[in-house]
Amino acid sequence: MKRTASALCVLLVVLLTGCTVRPSGVFDGGDAATGIAKGTPVYLLDSEGDLVLRRPTSSLGTIGQALRLLFTGTDPDAGALHSRVHLGSVPTALDIPATISGDTITVRLPIPRRRVYGAKGIDQIVCTVLAVHIQRGGSPSSQVVLTFTTDRPTEPRTCPVLGQ
Amino acid sequence: MRRRSPRDVRALRGLRARLIAACVAVAVLAAATASWASAASASNSLLRSTQQRIADTAARRITDTAPALVYPPDTGDLRKIRDALDGPVVVTYESLRVHAGETAAITEQLRTAVHGGDHLALQRADSATGMKLLVGVPVLITGVDGQQRPSGIEVYLVRDLGDVVRQVNALTRNAIWTSALALPVAVLLALLAARGVLRPVRELRGTARKLAAGDLDARLRPSGVDELAELATTFNDTAASLQSSISELARMEADSRRFVADVSHELRTPLTTLTSVAEMLEEDLERMPSDARASIELAIAETRRLASLVEDLMEIARFDAGAAQPHLERVDIPGVVRECLRSRSWTEQVRLDSPEELAAVLDRRRLDVIVANLVGNALRHGEPPVVVRLSADEQEVHLEVIDNGPGLPEGVAAQLFARFHKADSSRGRSAGSGLGMAITAENVWLHGGTIEAGNADGAGARFAVRLPRWSEET
């Protein structure tokens, strides 16, 4: 009888002292931080029409900043590389909004569809958007939808040189 | 402190106490376990979610800040990360280091885990200001292909877990209170349960006591269809079977006693005639031829022994039939004993050791039978001198008969008062009837006394009789 009572008391104490916060060893806390890079990724085209990655600045920046660099062509070392996206008279101070919903990035371009020449021009924009998105910790399987001031938006697209 | 009486100890160790203790223990343990389980679960969830929230917030703020930084960073870039985070923080890149607040709690273990790692590392550590969560965040460079590698930038944060500890302690206190509140409820329920279960057991005990006291008609009233009802039914069946067996045995015993009494009674008349004839023959023994004399002497002795046996049988039959009643009167015991010895011519062989006077209320005739049988037995089976010792206190008279013989063989004392017991098994026929000691014991018991047989130190057999001194006179 006494032994049973003692065992019960010990069990109660063990149970009730089990609910305290104790020091621990090192344990996993999830994914690390990212978002740092040696420059903003911008895709230009070489003479063969292939996409080439350029980094005209020293920090990663945002999707909007990368697109503005693409549109304005401020890369002094671009050499023979060129772009098939022409801004025309759109002010350079304008921010280009990009919204992310799940695995879809929607970019609202402040230009009509005709300012982008052909599929290569679309690929330049999509690859630039995806490169920034992935380097900021986004999913590599994301797709990009481009909207224009006129005409219909593009279908969700991926970048041909990012190997998905 | 009051000593516990045997009754208290019985109550504490009784079925009721054990049943209540078991019920209370189970209920309290169940309540404590449930409370603990919920408190532990809530505490763990709270702790995990708090830790994850702190870690996720730190990682998100760093990830939000990092795209604006130049790589490789300088001290200014590291400060931007530091400024984006609240509380104590250290940001390092190779030999560069910026910090804010008290960060001494950060352990070498955490630094080792973060260095070159690709996941956040967390650790809880006690400090002088309470429990802290240490967060180590490696900053990774993600390539455009999704591949990641360490950038060399590491961020360490120290976050206070005081609020969580307080909430967990509150949950624990609630669990303790819940367990404590379960105790009175459990006691109440256990009392009710014990009452319901033990009532039939108490009835069983009462009925069993009635049966033991001789009320063979006592029965339980089974109610319900549970195990206790089955037990009651089985008990009733057992009692009925017992009653039937006892009644049968009693009938058979009564028949056999009646038979013995009838046989003894029927033998009396012819034996009286035989005894008369034997006495006549005895008177004429001198005139008989010597070859016939031995046979006639043997016939006379056997006739007398048979008469004595029949008298003893009738006495025993009277005891068995409950017809024997003591005729109580005030007697002087030493006087009765002296008369008993004198009338049987034993005064030479027996020494009486008694006070001059010793009054008591007893059956004179039966006392004479007790003394005569014990002394006769001592002279027959022991050796003279025989000592008869009398003494008394306020309540009892003590009578001891000690002989000078070899004493009782081992194991004989227990059967000495059985009917037809012969101390010497080789003597199938002896001068005694084999009923003398049984009659002696019956006479002692009739007075409400006790008789014991054993061996005296330095002497032979010792018989000790205790009789109540002041029985009510009839």
XYZ file of C-alpha atoms in Angstrom:
638
model
C 0.000 0.000 0.000
C 2.763 2.429 1.002
C 4.875 1.444 -2.007
C 1.937 2.023 -4.353
C 1.225 5.452 -2.828
C 4.886 6.447 -3.178
C 4.955 5.304 -6.797
C 1.802 7.341 -7.540
C 3.283 10.463 -5.911
C 6.505 10.089 -7.918
C 4.477 9.607 -11.106
C 2.411 12.748 -10.389
C 5.547 14.791 -9.730
C 7.143 13.470 -12.929
C 3.982 14.262 -14.900
C 3.652 17.777 -13.574
C 7.322 18.703 -13.843
C 7.242 17.506 -17.458
C 5.523 20.797 -18.406
C 8.438 23.181 -18.012
C 10.649 24.953 -20.573
C 14.151 23.524 -20.376
C 17.443 24.440 -22.120
C 18.121 22.370 -25.231
C 20.813 21.428 -27.688
C 20.941 22.902 -31.188
C 17.979 21.942 -33.379
C 16.781 22.749 -36.932
C 14.772 25.929 -37.393
C 13.873 25.710 -41.102
C 15.188 27.305 -44.285
C 18.070 29.761 -44.117
C 17.850 33.357 -45.390
C 18.854 34.212 -48.914
C 18.458 37.135 -51.352
C 22.049 38.269 -51.634
C 23.770 38.262 -55.026
C 26.662 39.877 -56.878
C 24.326 42.018 -59.001
C 20.948 42.384 -60.697
C 20.336 39.689 -63.334
C 19.355 41.078 -66.747
C 19.030 38.896 -69.858
C 20.235 40.381 -73.178
C 20.622 38.729 -76.572
C 23.881 38.047 -78.382
C 24.402 38.180 -82.173
C 23.129 34.612 -82.450
C 19.912 35.582 -80.654
C 20.811 33.528 -77.547
C 19.970 34.792 -74.057
C 22.998 36.034 -72.061
C 22.955 36.856 -68.338
C 24.414 40.239 -67.396
C 24.758 41.876 -63.987
C 25.043 45.629 -64.551
C 24.815 46.529 -60.759
C 26.385 45.292 -57.507
C 23.232 44.165 -55.641
C 20.289 41.892 -56.448
C 17.460 44.443 -56.144
C 13.821 43.837 -57.041
C 11.968 42.486 -60.112
C 10.894 46.034 -60.955
C 14.461 47.360 -60.731
C 15.758 44.531 -62.941
C 13.068 45.208 -65.580
C 13.840 48.935 -65.538
C 17.512 48.112 -66.194
C 16.398 45.857 -69.063
C 14.113 48.482 -70.539
C 16.574 51.375 -70.217
C 19.631 49.361 -71.325
C 21.976 50.973 -68.742
C 24.779 48.453 -69.092
C 28.002 50.150 -70.157
C 29.758 46.814 -70.738
C 26.989 45.254 -72.857
C 29.117 45.471 -75.999
C 27.427 43.708 -78.899
C 24.614 42.449 -76.726
C 21.229 43.951 -77.464
C 17.640 43.883 -76.314
C 14.372 43.337 -78.146
C 12.406 45.318 -75.587
C 12.073 49.031 -76.286
C 10.688 51.435 -73.734
C 9.948 54.328 -75.980
C 8.669 57.374 -74.024
C 7.850 55.663 -70.697
C 9.452 57.578 -67.763
C 12.428 55.717 -66.245
C 11.443 56.593 -62.665
C 8.341 54.451 -63.029
C 8.186 51.353 -60.852
C 7.055 48.214 -62.625
C 4.706 46.271 -60.299
C 5.062 42.506 -59.950
C 2.624 40.457 -57.859
C 3.327 36.918 -56.724
C 0.441 34.526 -56.137
C 1.491 30.979 -55.405
C 3.844 29.949 -58.223
C 2.654 32.630 -60.627
C 4.315 36.013 -60.965
C 2.220 38.620 -62.752
C 4.154 41.609 -64.119
C 2.184 44.651 -65.290
C 4.308 46.201 -68.030
C 3.663 49.908 -68.719
C 4.091 49.349 -72.448
C 1.950 48.037 -75.260
C 2.601 44.543 -76.619
C 4.168 45.883 -79.794
C 7.177 47.303 -77.883
C 8.341 43.724 -77.300
C 9.682 42.152 -80.473
C 8.846 38.519 -80.886
C 9.240 35.567 -78.550
C 12.879 36.470 -77.816
C 11.807 39.779 -76.329
C 9.212 37.998 -74.134
C 11.901 35.451 -73.068
C 14.222 38.330 -72.043
C 11.564 39.721 -69.725
C 10.438 36.301 -68.350
C 14.048 35.159 -67.700
C 14.969 38.450 -66.006
C 11.851 38.236 -63.763
C 12.439 34.560 -62.893
C 16.183 35.070 -62.212
C 15.454 37.814 -59.658
C 12.568 35.832 -58.160
C 14.669 32.642 -57.727
C 17.639 34.544 -56.299
C 15.332 36.199 -53.762
C 14.368 32.740 -52.490
C 11.372 32.150 -54.760
C 10.417 28.784 -56.217
C 12.419 27.738 -59.346
C 9.211 26.213 -60.756
C 7.406 29.563 -60.830
C 5.832 30.839 -64.053
C 5.473 34.383 -65.354
C 2.406 36.128 -66.793
C 3.051 39.471 -68.582
C 0.288 42.050 -68.978
C 0.497 45.070 -71.312
C -1.209 48.419 -71.566
C -2.935 47.047 -74.671
C -3.551 43.513 -75.986
C -4.088 40.305 -74.001
C -1.672 39.056 -71.344
C 0.701 36.201 -72.166
C 0.106 32.614 -71.065
C 2.112 31.591 -67.970
C 5.668 31.120 -69.211
C 9.023 29.772 -68.007
C 12.556 30.721 -69.021
C 14.174 28.478 -71.666
C 17.687 28.921 -70.234
C 16.859 28.270 -66.584
C 16.457 24.542 -67.242
C 13.107 23.618 -65.708
C -0.137 10.934 18.843
C -2.905 8.411 19.537
C -1.926 4.800 18.856
C -4.051 3.044 16.281
C -6.281 0.358 17.679
C -6.416 -3.034 15.922
C -9.856 -2.038 14.693
C -8.440 1.114 13.053
C -5.706 -0.968 11.425
C -8.313 -3.449 10.144
C -10.400 -0.585 8.775
C -7.371 0.890 7.007
C -6.431 -2.451 5.501
C -10.001 -3.517 4.822
C -11.637 -4.099 1.478
C -13.530 -0.792 1.710
C -10.373 1.234 2.357
C -8.497 -0.535 -0.427
C -11.385 -0.141 -2.858
C -11.680 3.596 -2.097
C -7.908 4.055 -2.304
C -7.768 2.247 -5.645
C -10.671 4.265 -7.097
C -9.208 7.557 -5.852
C -5.745 6.657 -7.133
C -7.076 5.716 -10.558
C -9.261 8.826 -10.792
C -6.544 11.223 -9.629
C -3.975 9.550 -11.845
C -6.340 9.706 -14.811
C -7.097 13.382 -14.127
C -3.412 14.150 -13.628
C -2.459 12.270 -16.784
C -5.158 13.970 -18.850
C -4.279 17.388 -17.411
C -0.596 16.755 -17.962
C -1.155 15.470 -21.483
C -3.181 18.545 -22.441
C -0.828 20.917 -20.599
C 2.245 19.272 -22.124
C 0.678 19.292 -25.582
C -0.365 22.938 -25.249
C 3.036 23.866 -23.804
C 4.911 22.109 -26.596
C 2.687 23.673 -29.258
C 3.090 27.109 -27.721
C 6.852 26.722 -27.439
C 7.240 25.313 -30.962
C 5.055 27.958 -32.571
C 6.815 30.769 -30.696
C 10.250 29.447 -31.694
C 9.174 29.000 -35.328
C 7.589 32.440 -35.452
C 10.798 34.048 -34.145
C 12.934 32.045 -36.606
C 10.662 32.724 -39.602
C 10.445 36.438 -38.798
C 14.244 36.710 -38.583
C 14.780 34.786 -41.847
C 12.108 36.822 -43.681
C 13.510 40.183 -42.555
C 17.024 39.194 -43.579
C 15.753 37.882 -46.930
C 13.829 41.129 -47.451
C 16.914 43.216 -46.617
C 19.553 41.167 -48.478
C 18.630 42.110 -52.113
C 19.623 45.713 -51.387
C 23.092 44.694 -50.166
C 26.292 44.642 -52.161
C 28.163 41.361 -52.246
C 30.808 40.938 -50.838
C 29.377 43.144 -48.064
C 31.158 45.788 -46.055
C 30.382 46.906 -42.496
C 27.683 49.250 -43.761
C 25.831 46.346 -45.412
C 26.076 44.285 -42.211
C 24.619 47.228 -40.275
C 21.624 47.277 -42.620
C 20.882 43.670 -41.662
C 21.395 44.447 -37.978
C 19.053 47.449 -38.186
C 16.363 45.358 -39.852
C 16.206 43.105 -36.761
C 15.014 43.983 -33.245
C 16.739 43.011 -30.036
C 20.206 41.636 -29.417
C 21.832 40.626 -32.704
C 25.295 39.868 -34.138
C 26.024 39.937 -37.892
C 29.356 38.552 -39.107
C 31.097 38.169 -42.469
C 34.577 36.725 -42.376
C 36.479 39.139 -40.078
C 33.738 41.802 -40.117
C 31.342 41.910 -37.165
C 28.548 44.248 -36.080
C 26.288 43.735 -33.090
C 23.606 45.292 -30.934
C 22.457 44.462 -27.386
C 23.548 41.707 -24.991
C 24.613 38.709 -27.064
C 26.822 36.820 -24.567
C 24.320 33.959 -24.440
C 25.210 32.834 -27.985
C 26.946 29.456 -27.685
C 29.844 27.924 -29.583
C 27.538 24.990 -30.362
C 25.221 27.314 -32.293
C 28.086 28.986 -34.171
C 29.421 25.561 -35.220
C 25.975 24.523 -36.466
C 25.481 27.744 -38.474
C 28.989 27.900 -39.916
C 28.804 26.348 -43.379
C 25.228 25.185 -42.720
C 22.219 25.701 -44.992
C 19.458 25.766 -42.346
C 18.488 27.947 -39.415
C 19.799 26.645 -36.099
C 17.892 27.180 -32.842
C 18.870 26.584 -29.251
C 17.244 27.293 -25.874
C 19.665 28.469 -23.195
C 19.300 29.633 -19.617
C 20.811 32.996 -18.802
C 20.923 35.329 -15.825
C 17.827 37.098 -17.189
C 15.829 33.946 -17.856
C 15.284 31.442 -20.675
C 16.445 32.655 -24.103
C 16.003 31.398 -27.656
C 19.216 31.640 -29.676
C 18.700 31.877 -33.441
C 21.525 31.334 -35.911
C 20.762 32.329 -39.528
C 23.188 31.567 -42.351
C 22.589 33.797 -45.405
C 22.780 31.774 -48.656
C 23.461 32.883 -52.222
C 20.863 31.378 -54.544
C 21.952 31.013 -58.133
C 19.550 31.616 -61.060
C 19.392 27.817 -61.365
C 18.134 27.537 -57.752
C 21.406 26.083 -56.397
C 22.379 27.519 -53.030
C 25.765 28.068 -51.367
C 26.791 29.864 -48.184
C 27.539 33.540 -48.598
C 29.640 33.683 -45.434
C 27.211 36.126 -43.813
C 25.918 34.799 -40.483
C 23.309 36.409 -38.254
C 22.780 35.503 -34.582
C 19.829 36.683 -32.530
C 18.958 36.355 -28.839
C 15.217 36.358 -28.055
C 13.585 36.272 -24.629
C 11.258 33.304 -23.913
C 9.979 34.790 -20.629
C 6.389 35.108 -21.876
C 6.326 31.513 -23.078
C 7.792 30.267 -19.783
C 5.141 32.194 -17.858
C 2.349 30.769 -20.025
C 3.721 27.220 -19.698
C 3.942 27.633 -15.924
C 0.337 28.839 -15.882
C -0.699 25.728 -17.861
C 1.190 23.545 -15.373
C -0.494 25.244 -12.424
C -3.857 24.667 -14.072
C -2.982 20.985 -14.517
C -2.064 20.711 -10.825
C -5.308 22.412 -9.781
C -7.328 20.156 -12.064
C -5.676 17.086 -10.522
C -6.260 18.444 -7.021
C -9.923 19.214 -7.758
C -10.352 15.656 -9.015
C -9.471 14.340 -5.542
C -12.654 15.247 -3.587
C -14.828 14.220 -6.524
C -12.956 10.922 -6.770
C -13.355 10.309 -3.015
C -17.097 10.968 -3.254
C -17.525 8.651 -6.233
C -15.342 5.997 -4.592
C -17.447 6.148 -1.422
C -20.624 5.682 -3.459
C -19.083 2.839 -5.460
C -17.723 1.152 -2.330
C -21.098 1.443 -0.648
C -22.833 -0.178 -3.601
C -20.285 -2.966 -3.899
C -19.738 -3.655 -0.208
C -23.381 -3.720 0.950
C -23.881 -7.246 -0.449
C -20.518 -8.231 1.057
C -21.654 -6.992 4.479
C -24.909 -8.928 4.095
C -22.847 -11.981 3.183
C -20.734 -11.523 6.316
C -23.823 -11.166 8.541
C -25.469 -14.253 7.076
C -22.232 -16.257 7.373
C -22.057 -15.266 11.051
C -25.648 -16.406 11.587
C -24.787 -19.741 9.966
C -21.705 -20.072 12.154
C -23.851 -19.351 15.200
C -26.098 -22.258 14.272
C -28.924 -20.550 12.386
C -28.895 -22.923 9.435
C -31.998 -21.267 7.934
C -30.112 -17.987 7.342
C -30.047 -17.046 3.638
C -29.147 -14.072 1.418
C -31.606 -12.310 -0.900
C -29.906 -12.225 -4.329
C -30.769 -9.120 -6.345
C -29.717 -8.296 -9.893
C -27.721 -10.432 -12.289
C -24.159 -9.371 -11.530
C -21.281 -11.333 -10.008
C -22.397 -10.433 -6.488
C -25.850 -11.874 -7.181
C -24.173 -15.041 -8.464
C -22.075 -15.142 -5.302
C -25.222 -14.801 -3.154
C -26.922 -17.631 -5.062
C -23.839 -19.849 -4.699
C -23.663 -18.983 -0.999
C -27.330 -19.931 -0.545
C -26.772 -23.215 -2.368
C -23.770 -23.933 -0.141
C -25.758 -23.087 2.993
C -28.638 -25.317 1.883
C -26.243 -28.176 1.159
C -24.560 -27.633 4.525
C -27.907 -27.575 6.315
C -28.944 -30.792 4.631
C -25.641 -32.505 5.518
C -25.739 -31.309 9.119
C -29.359 -32.365 9.528
C -28.531 -35.806 8.131
C -25.485 -36.126 10.379
C -27.472 -34.971 13.392
C -30.193 -37.506 12.626
C -27.669 -40.302 12.246
C -25.880 -39.270 15.434
C -29.147 -39.101 17.355
C -30.059 -42.552 16.039
C -26.732 -44.008 17.077
C -26.936 -42.397 20.516
C -30.456 -43.634 20.986
C -29.265 -47.107 19.952
C -26.442 -47.038 22.500
C -28.815 -45.793 25.209
C -31.406 -48.439 24.314
C -28.838 -51.238 24.215
C -27.361 -50.143 27.540
C -30.823 -49.916 29.046
C -31.809 -53.359 27.724
C -28.592 -54.854 29.088
C -29.177 -53.546 32.590
C -31.830 -56.084 33.632
C -29.989 -59.234 32.556
C -26.778 -57.785 33.967
C -28.441 -57.156 37.340
C -29.463 -60.808 37.361
C -25.978 -61.890 36.300
C -24.385 -59.738 38.986
C -26.636 -61.263 41.642
C -25.740 -64.755 40.429
C -22.044 -63.850 40.415
C -22.251 -62.603 44.007
C -23.952 -65.830 45.061
C -21.273 -67.852 43.288
C -18.585 -65.779 44.924
C -19.928 -66.666 48.353
C -19.738 -70.359 47.467
C -16.237 -70.229 45.863
C -14.579 -71.872 48.877
C -16.754 -74.969 48.505
C -16.125 -75.423 44.806
C -13.615 -77.778 43.275
C -10.353 -75.969 42.466
C -10.493 -76.634 38.689
C -13.901 -74.902 38.457
C -12.905 -72.049 40.771
C -10.615 -70.258 38.314
C -13.280 -70.236 35.608
C -15.929 -68.956 38.000
C -13.618 -66.185 39.282
C -12.996 -65.093 35.698
C -16.742 -65.118 34.948
C -17.435 -63.019 38.078
C -14.738 -60.443 37.128
C -15.963 -60.149 33.547
C -19.598 -59.804 34.714
C -18.587 -56.917 36.990
C -16.604 -55.272 34.210
C -19.549 -55.586 31.852
C -21.851 -54.009 34.443
C -19.406 -51.149 34.910
C -19.125 -50.696 31.129
C -22.909 -50.546 30.746
C -23.137 -47.972 33.563
C -20.484 -45.871 31.848
C -22.232 -46.193 28.499
C -25.480 -45.011 30.037
C -23.676 -42.050 31.585
C -22.155 -41.105 28.246
C -25.545 -41.520 26.559
C -27.041 -39.101 29.100
C -24.343 -36.551 28.263
C -24.966 -36.987 24.533
C -28.697 -36.652 24.932
C -28.217 -33.391 26.843
C -29.996 -34.955 29.785
C -27.041 -34.494 32.136
C -27.597 -31.465 34.373
C -25.214 -30.478 37.175
C -26.789 -30.420 40.600
C -24.995 -27.392 41.993
C -24.577 -26.857 45.727
C -22.060 -25.294 48.087
C -19.394 -27.900 48.834
C -16.117 -28.070 50.748
C -13.818 -29.427 48.060
C -11.058 -30.866 50.307
C -13.788 -32.699 52.226
C -15.242 -34.184 49.018
C -11.768 -35.268 47.826
C -10.866 -36.855 51.209
C -14.175 -38.764 51.226
C -13.566 -39.922 47.626
C -10.085 -41.288 48.559
C -11.249 -42.807 51.834
C -14.272 -44.613 50.306
C -12.018 -46.213 47.700
C -9.210 -47.072 50.180
C -6.651 -44.861 48.349
C -5.505 -42.776 51.300
C -2.247 -44.753 51.644
C -1.198 -44.250 48.007
C -2.416 -40.674 47.523
C -1.114 -37.479 49.159
C -3.581 -34.610 49.320
C -2.003 -31.148 49.106
C -4.755 -28.620 49.799
C -5.865 -25.806 52.057
C -7.831 -26.841 55.121
C -11.043 -25.440 53.703
C -11.966 -24.508 50.154
C -15.595 -23.687 49.458
C -17.120 -23.663 45.979
C -20.447 -24.192 44.261
C -20.204 -27.474 42.259
C -21.949 -30.764 41.637
C -20.703 -32.939 44.567
C -21.305 -36.285 42.840
C -19.649 -35.242 39.584
C -16.656 -33.788 41.454
C -16.318 -37.180 43.141
C -16.416 -38.870 39.710
C -13.756 -36.479 38.349
C -11.390 -37.073 41.289
C -12.036 -40.840 41.375
C -11.426 -41.275 37.650
C -8.249 -39.168 37.609
C -6.758 -40.810 40.744
C -7.857 -44.281 39.609
C -6.252 -43.649 36.203
C -3.048 -42.420 37.902
C -2.821 -45.507 40.115
C -3.662 -47.864 37.259
C -1.319 -46.436 34.576
C 1.230 -44.488 36.668
C 2.997 -45.235 39.947
C 2.213 -44.158 43.500
C 2.652 -41.913 45.311
C -0.033 -39.870 43.547
C -0.378 -36.203 44.527
C -3.757 -34.429 44.430
C -3.184 -30.668 44.673
C -6.032 -28.223 45.272
C -5.885 -24.456 45.008
C -8.224 -21.643 44.018
C -8.513 -17.966 43.238
C -11.603 -15.768 43.236
C -12.869 -17.185 39.945
C -11.598 -20.739 39.575
C -10.768 -23.931 41.429
C -7.564 -25.701 40.319
C -7.298 -29.468 40.741
C -4.060 -31.234 39.790
C -3.434 -34.990 39.834
C 0.233 -35.967 39.398
C 1.515 -39.530 39.454
C 5.038 -40.873 39.770
C 4.981 -43.113 36.690
C 6.824 -42.876 33.381
C 4.558 -40.054 32.144
C 2.432 -39.831 29.011
C 4.000 -40.954 25.716
C 4.305 -38.209 23.120
C 1.124 -37.547 21.165
C -1.153 -39.360 23.626
C -2.385 -36.270 25.489
C -4.513 -35.089 22.538
C -6.558 -38.327 22.349
C -6.644 -39.101 26.030
C -10.222 -37.883 26.489
C -11.590 -39.718 23.442
C -14.041 -42.539 24.015
C -12.583 -46.049 24.268
C -9.056 -44.623 24.127
C -6.516 -47.106 25.504
C -3.170 -45.669 26.586
C -1.499 -49.008 25.918
C -2.605 -50.263 22.550
C -1.255 -53.740 23.287
C -3.856 -54.088 26.027
C -7.020 -54.626 24.074
C -8.849 -55.474 27.247
C -8.109 -53.712 30.501
C -9.681 -53.262 33.861
C -11.132 -49.971 32.644
C -14.006 -49.528 30.233
C -12.092 -47.009 28.084
C -14.790 -44.434 28.878
C -13.513 -43.177 32.251
C -11.465 -40.249 30.935
C -14.205 -39.322 28.453
C -16.741 -39.202 31.311
C -14.286 -37.158 33.386
C -13.904 -34.616 30.578
C -17.692 -34.478 30.023
C -18.209 -33.755 33.736
C -15.601 -30.987 33.670
C -17.162 -29.432 30.542
C -20.625 -29.704 32.084
C -19.386 -27.332 34.809
C -17.942 -24.985 32.123
C -14.392 -25.931 33.092
C -11.307 -27.164 31.239
C -9.089 -30.225 31.534
C -5.527 -30.681 30.264
C -3.148 -33.625 30.226
C 0.628 -33.482 30.138
C 3.752 -34.408 32.052
C 4.940 -32.839 35.298
C 8.570 -31.742 35.709
C 10.474 -34.476 37.508
C 7.390 -36.665 37.903
C 4.931 -38.645 35.781
C 1.664 -37.683 34.118
C -0.107 -34.507 35.223
C -3.821 -33.781 34.790
C -4.948 -30.192 35.455
C -8.621 -29.314 35.897
C -10.007 -25.802 36.172
C -13.592 -25.381 37.341
C -15.587 -22.167 37.790
C -15.708 -21.568 41.532
C -19.058 -19.849 41.950
C -21.543 -21.331 39.529
C -25.119 -20.358 40.191
C -26.752 -22.751 42.636
C -29.765 -24.703 41.411
